[in-house]
Short mmCIF file of C-alpha atoms in Angstrom, two decimals:
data_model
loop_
_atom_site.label_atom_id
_atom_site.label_comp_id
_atom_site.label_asym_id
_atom_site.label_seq_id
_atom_site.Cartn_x
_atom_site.Cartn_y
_atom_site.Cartn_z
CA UNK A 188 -31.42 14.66 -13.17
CA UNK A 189 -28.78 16.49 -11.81
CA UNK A 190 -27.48 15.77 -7.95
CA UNK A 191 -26.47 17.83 -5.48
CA UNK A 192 -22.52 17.25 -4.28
CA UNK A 193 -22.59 17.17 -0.58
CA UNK A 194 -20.05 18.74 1.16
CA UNK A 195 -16.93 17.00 3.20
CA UNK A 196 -14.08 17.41 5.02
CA UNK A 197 -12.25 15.45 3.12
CA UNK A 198 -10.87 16.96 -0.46
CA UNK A 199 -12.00 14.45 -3.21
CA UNK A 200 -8.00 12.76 -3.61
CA UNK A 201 -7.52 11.42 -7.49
CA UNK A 202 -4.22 9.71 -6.56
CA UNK A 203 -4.52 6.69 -4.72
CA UNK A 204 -1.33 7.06 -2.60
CA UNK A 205 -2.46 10.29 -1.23
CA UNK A 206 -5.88 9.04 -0.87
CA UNK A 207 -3.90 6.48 1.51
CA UNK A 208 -1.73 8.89 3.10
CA UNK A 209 -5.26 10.83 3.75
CA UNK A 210 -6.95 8.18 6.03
CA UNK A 211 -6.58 8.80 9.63
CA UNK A 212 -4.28 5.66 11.00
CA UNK A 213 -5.82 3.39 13.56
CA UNK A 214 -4.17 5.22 16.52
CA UNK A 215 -5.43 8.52 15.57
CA UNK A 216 -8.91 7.70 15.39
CA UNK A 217 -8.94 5.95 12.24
CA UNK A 218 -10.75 2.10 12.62
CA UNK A 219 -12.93 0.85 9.75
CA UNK A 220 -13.76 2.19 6.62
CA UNK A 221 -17.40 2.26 4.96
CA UNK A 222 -16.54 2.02 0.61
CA UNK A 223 -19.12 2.77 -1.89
CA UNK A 224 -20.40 2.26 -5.22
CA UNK A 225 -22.66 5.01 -6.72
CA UNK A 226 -24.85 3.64 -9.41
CA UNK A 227 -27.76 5.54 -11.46
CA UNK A 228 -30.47 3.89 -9.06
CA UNK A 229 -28.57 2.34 -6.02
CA UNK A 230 -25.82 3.07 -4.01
CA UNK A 231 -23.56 0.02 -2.87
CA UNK A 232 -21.90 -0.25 0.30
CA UNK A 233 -19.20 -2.62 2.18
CA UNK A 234 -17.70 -2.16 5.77
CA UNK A 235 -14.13 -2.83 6.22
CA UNK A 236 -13.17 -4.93 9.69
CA UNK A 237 -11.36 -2.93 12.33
CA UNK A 238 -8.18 -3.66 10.72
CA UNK A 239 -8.99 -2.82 7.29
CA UNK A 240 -7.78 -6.22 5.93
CA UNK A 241 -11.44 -6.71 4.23
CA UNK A 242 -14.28 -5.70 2.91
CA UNK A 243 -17.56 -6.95 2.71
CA UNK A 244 -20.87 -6.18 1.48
CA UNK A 245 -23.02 -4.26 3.61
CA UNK A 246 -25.93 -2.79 1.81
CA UNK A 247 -27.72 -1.97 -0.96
CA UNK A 248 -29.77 1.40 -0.93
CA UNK A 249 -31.87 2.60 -3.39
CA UNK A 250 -31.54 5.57 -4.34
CA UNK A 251 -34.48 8.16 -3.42
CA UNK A 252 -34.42 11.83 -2.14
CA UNK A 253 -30.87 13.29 -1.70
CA UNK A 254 -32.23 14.25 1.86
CA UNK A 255 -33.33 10.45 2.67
CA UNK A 256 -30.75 8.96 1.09
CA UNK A 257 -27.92 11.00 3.11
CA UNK A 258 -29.86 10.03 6.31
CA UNK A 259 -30.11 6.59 5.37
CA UNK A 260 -26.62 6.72 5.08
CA UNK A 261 -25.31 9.31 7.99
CA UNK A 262 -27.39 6.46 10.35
CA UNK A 263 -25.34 3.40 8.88
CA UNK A 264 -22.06 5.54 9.58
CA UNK A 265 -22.97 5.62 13.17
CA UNK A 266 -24.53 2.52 13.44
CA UNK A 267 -21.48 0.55 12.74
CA UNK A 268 -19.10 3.44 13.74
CA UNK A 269 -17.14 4.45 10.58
#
């Protein structure tokens, strides 16, 4: 089935060096960083530290309603304040 592409701020960046040069530095309100994996079923998640020097696995969710599963995820932003 076809999903919806939500909408963001951010332009989707297909160059890695201006994906970098996109990311707000620490001192400008930039902190951790919250990457995923998008699979057919699940989406996988890891949390960067404050320092974004690693990554490690946060979550697994399984993929549901687009609605659920972008509130699942907008709380887990806020939760660990990405």
């Amino acid at each position: 089935l076809p999903r919806h592409k939500p909408h963001f701020n951010m332009p989707i960046l297909h160059d890695f060096a201006d994906f970098l040069a996109a990311l707000p530095t620490a001192g400008n309100g930039g902190g951790r960083l919250l990457g995923g994996d998008l699979g057919t079923k699940t989406l996988g998640l890891a949390l960067s530290d404050a320092g974004r020097m690693l990554a490690t696995p946060l979550e697994t969710l399984s993929l549901t309603k687009f609605s659920a599963d972008a509130a699942r995820l907008e709380k887990l932003i806020k939760q660990h304040d990405v």
